[in-house]
Amino acid sequence: MDVFGSIADIRQAVQNQRRLGRTTGFVPTMGALHAGHLSLVEEARRHHPFVVVSIFVNPTQFAPHEDLSKYPRPREKDLALCEAAGVDAVFFPTVETMYPPGAATTVAVSHLTKLWEGAIRPGHFAGVTTVVAKLFHIVPADAAYFGQKDYQQQAVIRQMVRDLDFPIEIHTCPTLRDPDGLAMSSRNAYLSPAERITGLALSRALRQGEQWFREGQSGASITTALQEMLQKEPGLQLDYAAVVDPDTLQLVDQRLPQVVALVAGKVGTTRLIDNAIWTTAAP
Ligand code: AMP
Protein backbone atom coordinates (compact mmCIF):
# COMPACT_ATOMS: atom_id res chain seq x y z
CA MET A 1 0.00 0.00 0.00
CA ASP A 2 1.31 3.44 -0.93
CA VAL A 3 0.71 6.51 1.20
CA PHE A 4 0.79 9.81 -0.69
CA GLY A 5 0.83 13.32 0.68
CA SER A 6 1.27 15.02 -2.66
CA ILE A 7 -1.55 15.81 -5.09
CA ALA A 8 0.63 15.14 -8.14
CA ASP A 9 1.68 11.69 -6.83
CA ILE A 10 -1.79 10.33 -6.04
CA ARG A 11 -3.17 11.68 -9.31
CA GLN A 12 -0.33 10.00 -11.20
CA ALA A 13 -0.93 6.70 -9.40
CA VAL A 14 -4.61 6.67 -10.43
CA GLN A 15 -3.79 7.73 -14.00
CA ASN A 16 -1.20 4.94 -14.26
CA GLN A 17 -3.87 2.43 -13.27
CA ARG A 18 -6.25 3.82 -15.89
CA ARG A 19 -3.56 3.41 -18.56
CA LEU A 20 -3.33 -0.25 -17.53
CA GLY A 21 -7.09 -0.54 -17.97
CA ARG A 22 -7.73 -0.78 -14.23
CA THR A 23 -10.59 1.21 -12.70
CA THR A 24 -10.39 3.02 -9.36
CA GLY A 25 -12.84 3.06 -6.48
CA PHE A 26 -12.45 5.94 -4.03
CA VAL A 27 -13.48 6.25 -0.37
CA PRO A 28 -13.13 9.77 1.08
CA THR A 29 -12.91 9.85 4.90
CA MET A 30 -11.81 11.97 7.83
CA GLY A 31 -9.99 9.01 9.38
CA ALA A 32 -10.51 7.49 12.84
CA LEU A 33 -11.60 4.55 10.76
CA HIS A 34 -14.15 2.00 11.95
CA ALA A 35 -16.00 -0.92 10.42
CA GLY A 36 -18.44 1.48 8.69
CA HIS A 37 -15.60 3.05 6.71
CA LEU A 38 -14.14 -0.38 6.00
CA SER A 39 -17.47 -1.58 4.59
CA LEU A 40 -17.15 1.18 1.97
CA VAL A 41 -13.63 -0.03 1.18
CA GLU A 42 -14.92 -3.58 0.81
CA GLU A 43 -17.65 -2.45 -1.57
CA ALA A 44 -15.11 -0.45 -3.61
CA ARG A 45 -12.85 -3.50 -3.77
CA ARG A 46 -15.69 -5.67 -5.05
CA HIS A 47 -16.00 -3.46 -8.12
CA HIS A 48 -12.56 -1.97 -8.72
CA PRO A 49 -9.05 -3.41 -8.94
CA PHE A 50 -7.55 -0.21 -7.48
CA VAL A 51 -8.90 1.32 -4.27
CA VAL A 52 -7.94 4.71 -2.86
CA VAL A 53 -8.86 6.01 0.60
CA SER A 54 -8.36 9.66 1.49
CA ILE A 55 -7.89 10.67 5.11
CA PHE A 56 -8.32 14.37 5.71
CA VAL A 57 -9.98 16.15 8.63
CA ASN A 58 -11.35 19.01 6.58
CA PRO A 59 -11.27 22.21 8.63
CA THR A 60 -13.68 24.10 6.38
CA GLN A 61 -16.62 21.85 7.27
CA PHE A 62 -16.27 22.56 11.00
CA ALA A 63 -17.72 25.70 12.58
CA PRO A 64 -15.45 27.57 15.03
CA HIS A 65 -17.26 26.08 18.08
CA GLU A 66 -17.16 22.51 16.75
CA ASP A 67 -14.75 19.66 17.48
CA LEU A 68 -12.02 20.22 14.84
CA SER A 69 -9.11 20.32 17.29
CA LYS A 70 -10.25 17.30 19.31
CA TYR A 71 -11.35 15.21 16.31
CA PRO A 72 -9.45 11.89 16.65
CA ARG A 73 -6.45 11.43 14.31
CA PRO A 74 -4.99 7.93 14.93
CA ARG A 75 -2.71 7.99 11.87
CA GLU A 76 -0.81 4.73 12.36
CA LYS A 77 -3.90 2.74 13.33
CA ASP A 78 -5.79 4.11 10.31
CA LEU A 79 -2.98 3.15 7.97
CA ALA A 80 -2.82 -0.36 9.46
CA LEU A 81 -6.59 -0.75 8.99
CA CYS A 82 -6.32 0.39 5.37
CA GLU A 83 -3.48 -2.02 4.72
CA ALA A 84 -5.40 -4.91 6.29
CA ALA A 85 -8.50 -4.00 4.25
CA GLY A 86 -6.54 -4.27 1.01
CA VAL A 87 -6.45 -0.57 0.15
CA ASP A 88 -3.96 0.16 -2.64
CA ALA A 89 -3.25 3.82 -1.95
CA VAL A 90 -4.00 6.30 0.83
CA PHE A 91 -4.07 10.03 0.15
CA PHE A 92 -3.14 11.74 3.42
CA PRO A 93 -2.67 15.44 2.67
CA THR A 94 -1.90 18.26 5.07
CA VAL A 95 -4.20 21.24 5.47
CA GLU A 96 -1.62 23.36 3.61
CA THR A 97 -1.66 20.96 0.66
CA MET A 98 -5.45 21.14 0.39
CA TYR A 99 -5.78 24.84 1.15
CA PRO A 100 -2.62 26.70 0.16
CA PRO A 101 -2.50 30.37 1.12
CA GLY A 102 -4.68 32.43 -1.17
CA ALA A 103 -7.23 29.70 -1.93
CA ALA A 104 -10.44 31.60 -2.71
CA THR A 105 -12.82 29.24 -4.50
CA THR A 106 -15.68 27.27 -2.99
CA VAL A 107 -18.32 24.95 -4.39
CA ALA A 108 -21.80 25.37 -2.94
CA VAL A 109 -25.02 23.44 -3.57
CA SER A 110 -28.23 25.37 -2.90
CA HIS A 111 -31.65 24.17 -1.61
CA LEU A 112 -30.72 20.77 -0.15
CA THR A 113 -27.99 22.35 1.96
CA LYS A 114 -30.38 24.76 3.66
CA LEU A 115 -32.29 21.94 5.36
CA TRP A 116 -31.63 19.78 8.45
CA GLU A 117 -27.86 19.49 8.98
CA GLY A 118 -27.40 22.63 6.90
CA ALA A 119 -29.75 24.61 9.14
CA ILE A 120 -28.02 23.43 12.31
CA ARG A 121 -24.49 23.72 10.88
CA PRO A 122 -24.42 26.75 8.54
CA GLY A 123 -21.51 26.53 6.12
CA HIS A 124 -20.93 22.84 6.82
CA PHE A 125 -22.01 21.57 3.42
CA ALA A 126 -20.07 24.25 1.53
CA GLY A 127 -16.98 22.88 3.30
CA VAL A 128 -17.97 19.33 2.35
CA THR A 129 -18.73 20.04 -1.32
CA THR A 130 -15.59 22.14 -1.76
CA VAL A 131 -13.32 19.45 -0.34
CA VAL A 132 -15.09 16.61 -2.16
CA ALA A 133 -14.92 18.53 -5.46
CA LYS A 134 -11.20 19.00 -4.90
CA LEU A 135 -10.74 15.34 -3.94
CA PHE A 136 -12.61 14.21 -7.08
CA HIS A 137 -10.18 16.25 -9.18
CA ILE A 138 -7.15 15.03 -7.26
CA VAL A 139 -8.22 11.36 -7.29
CA PRO A 140 -9.70 10.87 -10.78
CA ALA A 141 -11.58 7.73 -9.75
CA ASP A 142 -14.33 5.92 -11.63
CA ALA A 143 -16.57 5.61 -8.59
CA ALA A 144 -16.78 6.99 -5.05
CA TYR A 145 -18.37 5.30 -2.05
CA PHE A 146 -20.29 7.14 0.67
CA GLY A 147 -22.27 6.01 3.70
CA GLN A 148 -26.02 6.24 4.12
CA LYS A 149 -25.14 7.23 7.70
CA ASP A 150 -24.69 10.77 6.36
CA TYR A 151 -27.81 10.66 4.20
CA GLN A 152 -28.02 14.37 3.48
CA GLN A 153 -24.31 14.50 2.65
CA GLN A 154 -24.59 11.85 -0.04
CA ALA A 155 -27.70 13.59 -1.44
CA VAL A 156 -25.79 16.89 -1.62
CA ILE A 157 -22.78 15.21 -3.28
CA ARG A 158 -25.01 13.49 -5.83
CA GLN A 159 -26.53 16.87 -6.65
CA MET A 160 -23.08 18.44 -7.07
CA VAL A 161 -21.87 15.60 -9.30
CA ARG A 162 -25.00 15.89 -11.45
CA ASP A 163 -24.90 19.68 -11.70
CA LEU A 164 -21.17 19.98 -12.40
CA ASP A 165 -20.89 16.87 -14.61
CA PHE A 166 -18.20 15.13 -12.60
CA PRO A 167 -17.29 11.91 -14.47
CA ILE A 168 -17.68 9.72 -11.39
CA GLU A 169 -20.33 7.28 -10.16
CA ILE A 170 -21.61 7.80 -6.62
CA HIS A 171 -22.54 4.77 -4.54
CA THR A 172 -24.24 4.88 -1.17
CA CYS A 173 -23.65 1.98 1.21
CA PRO A 174 -25.78 0.91 4.21
CA THR A 175 -25.10 2.17 7.73
CA LEU A 176 -23.09 -0.18 9.90
CA ARG A 177 -24.22 -0.35 13.52
CA ASP A 178 -22.80 -1.67 16.74
CA PRO A 179 -24.73 -4.66 18.18
CA ASP A 180 -26.72 -2.31 20.47
CA GLY A 181 -28.01 -0.43 17.41
CA LEU A 182 -25.86 2.72 17.66
CA ALA A 183 -24.75 3.83 14.18
CA MET A 184 -20.95 3.58 14.04
CA SER A 185 -19.27 6.96 14.00
CA SER A 186 -15.80 8.31 14.75
CA ARG A 187 -17.53 10.66 17.22
CA ASN A 188 -18.88 7.74 19.31
CA ALA A 189 -15.41 7.64 20.90
CA TYR A 190 -16.36 10.84 22.76
CA LEU A 191 -19.35 9.20 24.51
CA SER A 192 -19.21 8.05 28.13
CA PRO A 193 -20.98 4.71 28.81
CA ALA A 194 -24.03 6.60 30.15
CA GLU A 195 -24.09 8.96 27.15
CA ARG A 196 -23.90 6.00 24.82
CA ILE A 197 -27.05 4.58 26.39
CA THR A 198 -28.76 7.95 25.91
CA GLY A 199 -27.60 8.00 22.28
CA LEU A 200 -29.37 4.70 21.63
CA ALA A 201 -32.66 6.64 21.76
CA LEU A 202 -32.05 7.73 18.15
CA SER A 203 -31.85 4.25 16.62
CA ARG A 204 -34.66 3.06 18.91
CA ALA A 205 -36.88 5.88 17.66
CA LEU A 206 -36.10 4.94 14.05
CA ARG A 207 -37.13 1.33 14.70
CA GLN A 208 -40.36 2.48 16.36
CA GLY A 209 -41.00 4.89 13.48
CA GLU A 210 -40.62 2.10 10.95
CA GLN A 211 -43.30 0.14 12.74
CA TRP A 212 -45.66 3.16 12.53
CA PHE A 213 -44.80 3.47 8.82
CA ARG A 214 -45.67 -0.21 8.27
CA GLU A 215 -48.96 0.31 10.11
CA GLY A 216 -49.85 2.98 7.55
CA GLN A 217 -49.35 6.20 9.52
CA SER A 218 -48.71 9.37 7.53
CA GLY A 219 -45.32 11.04 7.31
CA ALA A 220 -46.61 14.03 9.27
CA SER A 221 -47.92 11.94 12.14
CA ILE A 222 -44.71 9.92 12.38
CA THR A 223 -42.65 13.13 12.35
CA THR A 224 -44.68 14.48 15.25
CA ALA A 225 -44.52 11.23 17.19
CA LEU A 226 -40.74 10.93 16.70
CA GLN A 227 -40.25 14.50 17.87
CA GLU A 228 -42.40 13.94 20.97
CA MET A 229 -40.61 10.70 21.77
CA LEU A 230 -37.10 12.14 21.40
CA GLN A 231 -37.84 15.47 23.09
CA LYS A 232 -38.79 13.49 26.20
CA GLU A 233 -35.48 11.61 26.25
CA PRO A 234 -33.43 12.75 29.28
CA GLY A 235 -29.92 13.84 28.29
CA LEU A 236 -30.71 14.19 24.59
CA GLN A 237 -30.94 17.65 23.09
CA LEU A 238 -32.90 17.00 19.90
CA ASP A 239 -31.98 19.02 16.81
CA TYR A 240 -34.54 17.48 14.48
CA ALA A 241 -36.56 14.39 13.74
CA ALA A 242 -38.32 14.34 10.39
CA VAL A 243 -39.82 12.03 7.80
CA VAL A 244 -38.74 13.38 4.42
CA ASP A 245 -38.79 12.74 0.69
CA PRO A 246 -35.66 10.71 -0.22
CA ASP A 247 -34.69 13.11 -3.04
CA THR A 248 -35.84 16.60 -2.04
CA LEU A 249 -35.47 16.04 1.73
CA GLN A 250 -38.70 18.02 2.17
CA LEU A 251 -41.11 16.92 4.89
CA VAL A 252 -43.55 14.25 3.77
CA ASP A 253 -47.12 14.90 4.94
CA GLN A 254 -48.94 11.94 3.46
CA ARG A 255 -47.65 8.52 2.51
CA LEU A 256 -45.03 7.83 -0.13
CA PRO A 257 -43.72 4.42 -1.25
CA GLN A 258 -40.32 5.40 0.11
CA VAL A 259 -39.35 7.92 2.78
CA VAL A 260 -36.30 8.70 4.85
CA ALA A 261 -36.44 9.42 8.56
CA LEU A 262 -33.69 11.80 9.69
CA VAL A 263 -32.80 12.29 13.35
CA ALA A 264 -30.05 14.30 15.02
CA GLY A 265 -29.23 15.61 18.45
CA LYS A 266 -26.59 16.24 21.04
CA VAL A 267 -25.70 13.99 23.94
CA GLY A 268 -23.48 15.98 26.27
CA THR A 269 -21.12 17.73 23.87
CA THR A 270 -21.29 15.01 21.21
CA ARG A 271 -23.47 15.44 18.15
CA LEU A 272 -25.06 12.25 16.80
CA ILE A 273 -27.01 11.77 13.58
CA ASP A 274 -28.85 8.76 12.23
CA ASN A 275 -31.44 7.90 9.60
CA ALA A 276 -33.45 5.09 8.09
CA ILE A 277 -34.96 4.47 4.67
CA TRP A 278 -38.46 2.99 4.84
CA THR A 279 -40.05 1.38 1.80
CA THR A 280 -43.57 0.01 1.54
CA ALA A 281 -43.62 -3.69 0.71
CA ALA A 282 -44.25 -4.39 -2.97
CA PRO A 283 -47.93 -5.38 -3.53
P1 AMP B 1 -16.30 10.43 7.88
O1 AMP B 1 -14.93 9.91 8.14
O2 AMP B 1 -17.16 10.54 9.10
O3 AMP B 1 -16.30 11.68 7.03
O4 AMP B 1 -17.02 9.34 6.99
C1 AMP B 1 -16.45 8.90 5.78
C2 AMP B 1 -17.48 8.08 5.03
O5 AMP B 1 -17.84 6.95 5.82
C3 AMP B 1 -18.78 8.86 4.77
O6 AMP B 1 -19.25 8.55 3.47
C4 AMP B 1 -19.69 8.34 5.84
O7 AMP B 1 -21.06 8.41 5.49
C5 AMP B 1 -19.24 6.88 5.92
N1 AMP B 1 -19.65 6.31 7.20
C6 AMP B 1 -19.50 6.85 8.43
N2 AMP B 1 -20.06 6.07 9.37
C7 AMP B 1 -20.59 5.01 8.71
C8 AMP B 1 -21.31 3.84 9.12
N3 AMP B 1 -21.63 3.63 10.40
N4 AMP B 1 -21.70 2.96 8.17
C9 AMP B 1 -21.39 3.17 6.86
N5 AMP B 1 -20.71 4.25 6.41
C10 AMP B 1 -20.32 5.16 7.32
Coordinates of C-alpha atoms and ligand atoms in Angstrom, one line a residue:
M1 CA 0.0 0.0 0.0
D2 CA 1.3 3.4 -0.9
V3 CA 0.7 6.5 1.2
F4 CA 0.8 9.8 -0.7
G5 CA 0.8 13.3 0.7
S6 CA 1.3 15.0 -2.7
I7 CA -1.5 15.8 -5.1
A8 CA 0.6 15.1 -8.1
D9 CA 1.7 11.7 -6.8
I10 CA -1.8 10.3 -6.0
R11 CA -3.2 11.7 -9.3
Q12 CA -0.3 10.0 -11.2
A13 CA -0.9 6.7 -9.4
V14 CA -4.6 6.7 -10.4
Q15 CA -3.8 7.7 -14.0
N16 CA -1.2 4.9 -14.3
Q17 CA -3.9 2.4 -13.3
R18 CA -6.2 3.8 -15.9
R19 CA -3.6 3.4 -18.6
L20 CA -3.3 -0.3 -17.5
G21 CA -7.1 -0.5 -18.0
R22 CA -7.7 -0.8 -14.2
T23 CA -10.6 1.2 -12.7
T24 CA -10.4 3.0 -9.4
G25 CA -12.8 3.1 -6.5
F26 CA -12.5 5.9 -4.0
V27 CA -13.5 6.2 -0.4
P28 CA -13.1 9.8 1.1
T29 CA -12.9 9.9 4.9
M30 CA -11.8 12.0 7.8
G31 CA -10.0 9.0 9.4
A32 CA -10.5 7.5 12.8
L33 CA -11.6 4.6 10.8
H34 CA -14.1 2.0 12.0
A35 CA -16.0 -0.9 10.4
G36 CA -18.4 1.5 8.7
H37 CA -15.6 3.1 6.7
L38 CA -14.1 -0.4 6.0
S39 CA -17.5 -1.6 4.6
L40 CA -17.2 1.2 2.0
V41 CA -13.6 0.0 1.2
E42 CA -14.9 -3.6 0.8
E43 CA -17.7 -2.5 -1.6
A44 CA -15.1 -0.5 -3.6
R45 CA -12.9 -3.5 -3.8
R46 CA -15.7 -5.7 -5.0
H47 CA -16.0 -3.5 -8.1
H48 CA -12.6 -2.0 -8.7
P49 CA -9.0 -3.4 -8.9
F50 CA -7.5 -0.2 -7.5
V51 CA -8.9 1.3 -4.3
V52 CA -7.9 4.7 -2.9
V53 CA -8.9 6.0 0.6
S54 CA -8.4 9.7 1.5
I55 CA -7.9 10.7 5.1
F56 CA -8.3 14.4 5.7
V57 CA -10.0 16.1 8.6
N58 CA -11.3 19.0 6.6
P59 CA -11.3 22.2 8.6
T60 CA -13.7 24.1 6.4
Q61 CA -16.6 21.8 7.3
F62 CA -16.3 22.6 11.0
A63 CA -17.7 25.7 12.6
P64 CA -15.4 27.6 15.0
H65 CA -17.3 26.1 18.1
E66 CA -17.2 22.5 16.7
D67 CA -14.8 19.7 17.5
L68 CA -12.0 20.2 14.8
S69 CA -9.1 20.3 17.3
K70 CA -10.3 17.3 19.3
Y71 CA -11.3 15.2 16.3
P72 CA -9.4 11.9 16.7
R73 CA -6.4 11.4 14.3
P74 CA -5.0 7.9 14.9
R75 CA -2.7 8.0 11.9
E76 CA -0.8 4.7 12.4
K77 CA -3.9 2.7 13.3
D78 CA -5.8 4.1 10.3
L79 CA -3.0 3.1 8.0
A80 CA -2.8 -0.4 9.5
L81 CA -6.6 -0.7 9.0
C82 CA -6.3 0.4 5.4
E83 CA -3.5 -2.0 4.7
A84 CA -5.4 -4.9 6.3
A85 CA -8.5 -4.0 4.3
G86 CA -6.5 -4.3 1.0
V87 CA -6.5 -0.6 0.2
D88 CA -4.0 0.2 -2.6
A89 CA -3.2 3.8 -2.0
V90 CA -4.0 6.3 0.8
F91 CA -4.1 10.0 0.2
F92 CA -3.1 11.7 3.4
P93 CA -2.7 15.4 2.7
T94 CA -1.9 18.3 5.1
V95 CA -4.2 21.2 5.5
E96 CA -1.6 23.4 3.6
T97 CA -1.7 21.0 0.7
M98 CA -5.4 21.1 0.4
Y99 CA -5.8 24.8 1.2
P100 CA -2.6 26.7 0.2
P101 CA -2.5 30.4 1.1
G102 CA -4.7 32.4 -1.2
A103 CA -7.2 29.7 -1.9
A104 CA -10.4 31.6 -2.7
T105 CA -12.8 29.2 -4.5
T106 CA -15.7 27.3 -3.0
V107 CA -18.3 24.9 -4.4
A108 CA -21.8 25.4 -2.9
V109 CA -25.0 23.4 -3.6
S110 CA -28.2 25.4 -2.9
H111 CA -31.6 24.2 -1.6
L112 CA -30.7 20.8 -0.2
T113 CA -28.0 22.3 2.0
K114 CA -30.4 24.8 3.7
L115 CA -32.3 21.9 5.4
W116 CA -31.6 19.8 8.4
E117 CA -27.9 19.5 9.0
G118 CA -27.4 22.6 6.9
A119 CA -29.8 24.6 9.1
I120 CA -28.0 23.4 12.3
R121 CA -24.5 23.7 10.9
P122 CA -24.4 26.7 8.5
G123 CA -21.5 26.5 6.1
H124 CA -20.9 22.8 6.8
F125 CA -22.0 21.6 3.4
A126 CA -20.1 24.2 1.5
G127 CA -17.0 22.9 3.3
V128 CA -18.0 19.3 2.3
T129 CA -18.7 20.0 -1.3
T130 CA -15.6 22.1 -1.8
V131 CA -13.3 19.5 -0.3
V132 CA -15.1 16.6 -2.2
A133 CA -14.9 18.5 -5.5
K134 CA -11.2 19.0 -4.9
L135 CA -10.7 15.3 -3.9
F136 CA -12.6 14.2 -7.1
H137 CA -10.2 16.2 -9.2
I138 CA -7.2 15.0 -7.3
V139 CA -8.2 11.4 -7.3
P140 CA -9.7 10.9 -10.8
A141 CA -11.6 7.7 -9.7
D142 CA -14.3 5.9 -11.6
A143 CA -16.6 5.6 -8.6
A144 CA -16.8 7.0 -5.1
Y145 CA -18.4 5.3 -2.1
F146 CA -20.3 7.1 0.7
G147 CA -22.3 6.0 3.7
Q148 CA -26.0 6.2 4.1
K149 CA -25.1 7.2 7.7
D150 CA -24.7 10.8 6.4
Y151 CA -27.8 10.7 4.2
Q152 CA -28.0 14.4 3.5
Q153 CA -24.3 14.5 2.7
Q154 CA -24.6 11.8 0.0
A155 CA -27.7 13.6 -1.4
V156 CA -25.8 16.9 -1.6
I157 CA -22.8 15.2 -3.3
R158 CA -25.0 13.5 -5.8
Q159 CA -26.5 16.9 -6.7
M160 CA -23.1 18.4 -7.1
V161 CA -21.9 15.6 -9.3
R162 CA -25.0 15.9 -11.4
D163 CA -24.9 19.7 -11.7
L164 CA -21.2 20.0 -12.4
D165 CA -20.9 16.9 -14.6
F166 CA -18.2 15.1 -12.6
P167 CA -17.3 11.9 -14.5
I168 CA -17.7 9.7 -11.4
E169 CA -20.3 7.3 -10.2
I170 CA -21.6 7.8 -6.6
H171 CA -22.5 4.8 -4.5
T172 CA -24.2 4.9 -1.2
C173 CA -23.7 2.0 1.2
P174 CA -25.8 0.9 4.2
T175 CA -25.1 2.2 7.7
L176 CA -23.1 -0.2 9.9
R177 CA -24.2 -0.4 13.5
D178 CA -22.8 -1.7 16.7
P179 CA -24.7 -4.7 18.2
D180 CA -26.7 -2.3 20.5
G181 CA -28.0 -0.4 17.4
L182 CA -25.9 2.7 17.7
A183 CA -24.7 3.8 14.2
M184 CA -21.0 3.6 14.0
S185 CA -19.3 7.0 14.0
S186 CA -15.8 8.3 14.8
R187 CA -17.5 10.7 17.2
N188 CA -18.9 7.7 19.3
A189 CA -15.4 7.6 20.9
Y190 CA -16.4 10.8 22.8
L191 CA -19.3 9.2 24.5
S192 CA -19.2 8.0 28.1
P193 CA -21.0 4.7 28.8
A194 CA -24.0 6.6 30.1
E195 CA -24.1 9.0 27.2
R196 CA -23.9 6.0 24.8
I197 CA -27.1 4.6 26.4
T198 CA -28.8 7.9 25.9
G199 CA -27.6 8.0 22.3
L200 CA -29.4 4.7 21.6
A201 CA -32.7 6.6 21.8
L202 CA -32.0 7.7 18.1
S203 CA -31.9 4.3 16.6
R204 CA -34.7 3.1 18.9
A205 CA -36.9 5.9 17.7
L206 CA -36.1 4.9 14.1
R207 CA -37.1 1.3 14.7
Q208 CA -40.4 2.5 16.4
G209 CA -41.0 4.9 13.5
E210 CA -40.6 2.1 11.0
Q211 CA -43.3 0.1 12.7
W212 CA -45.7 3.2 12.5
F213 CA -44.8 3.5 8.8
R214 CA -45.7 -0.2 8.3
E215 CA -49.0 0.3 10.1
G216 CA -49.8 3.0 7.5
Q217 CA -49.4 6.2 9.5
S218 CA -48.7 9.4 7.5
G219 CA -45.3 11.0 7.3
A220 CA -46.6 14.0 9.3
S221 CA -47.9 11.9 12.1
I222 CA -44.7 9.9 12.4
T223 CA -42.6 13.1 12.3
T224 CA -44.7 14.5 15.3
A225 CA -44.5 11.2 17.2
L226 CA -40.7 10.9 16.7
Q227 CA -40.2 14.5 17.9
E228 CA -42.4 13.9 21.0
M229 CA -40.6 10.7 21.8
L230 CA -37.1 12.1 21.4
Q231 CA -37.8 15.5 23.1
K232 CA -38.8 13.5 26.2
E233 CA -35.5 11.6 26.3
P234 CA -33.4 12.7 29.3
G235 CA -29.9 13.8 28.3
L236 CA -30.7 14.2 24.6
Q237 CA -30.9 17.6 23.1
L238 CA -32.9 17.0 19.9
D239 CA -32.0 19.0 16.8
Y240 CA -34.5 17.5 14.5
A241 CA -36.6 14.4 13.7
A242 CA -38.3 14.3 10.4
V243 CA -39.8 12.0 7.8
V244 CA -38.7 13.4 4.4
D245 CA -38.8 12.7 0.7
P246 CA -35.7 10.7 -0.2
D247 CA -34.7 13.1 -3.0
T248 CA -35.8 16.6 -2.0
L249 CA -35.5 16.0 1.7
Q250 CA -38.7 18.0 2.2
L251 CA -41.1 16.9 4.9
V252 CA -43.6 14.2 3.8
D253 CA -47.1 14.9 4.9
Q254 CA -48.9 11.9 3.5
R255 CA -47.7 8.5 2.5
L256 CA -45.0 7.8 -0.1
P257 CA -43.7 4.4 -1.2
Q258 CA -40.3 5.4 0.1
V259 CA -39.4 7.9 2.8
V260 CA -36.3 8.7 4.9
A261 CA -36.4 9.4 8.6
L262 CA -33.7 11.8 9.7
V263 CA -32.8 12.3 13.4
A264 CA -30.0 14.3 15.0
G265 CA -29.2 15.6 18.4
K266 CA -26.6 16.2 21.0
V267 CA -25.7 14.0 23.9
G268 CA -23.5 16.0 26.3
T269 CA -21.1 17.7 23.9
T270 CA -21.3 15.0 21.2
R271 CA -23.5 15.4 18.2
L272 CA -25.1 12.3 16.8
I273 CA -27.0 11.8 13.6
D274 CA -28.8 8.8 12.2
N275 CA -31.4 7.9 9.6
A276 CA -33.4 5.1 8.1
I277 CA -35.0 4.5 4.7
W278 CA -38.5 3.0 4.8
T279 CA -40.0 1.4 1.8
T280 CA -43.6 0.0 1.5
A281 CA -43.6 -3.7 0.7
A282 CA -44.3 -4.4 -3.0
P283 CA -47.9 -5.4 -3.5
Ligands
AMP1 P1 -16.3 10.4 7.9 O1 -14.9 9.9 8.1 O2 -17.2 10.5 9.1 O3 -16.3 11.7 7.0 O4 -17.0 9.3 7.0 C1 -16.4 8.9 5.8 C2 -17.5 8.1 5.0 O5 -17.8 7.0 5.8 C3 -18.8 8.9 4.8 O6 -19.2 8.6 3.5 C4 -19.7 8.3 5.8 O7 -21.1 8.4 5.5 C5 -19.2 6.9 5.9 N1 -19.6 6.3 7.2 C6 -19.5 6.9 8.4 N2 -20.1 6.1 9.4 C7 -20.6 5.0 8.7 C8 -21.3 3.8 9.1 N3 -21.6 3.6 10.4 N4 -21.7 3.0 8.2 C9 -21.4 3.2 6.9 N5 -20.7 4.3 6.4 C10 -20.3 5.2 7.3

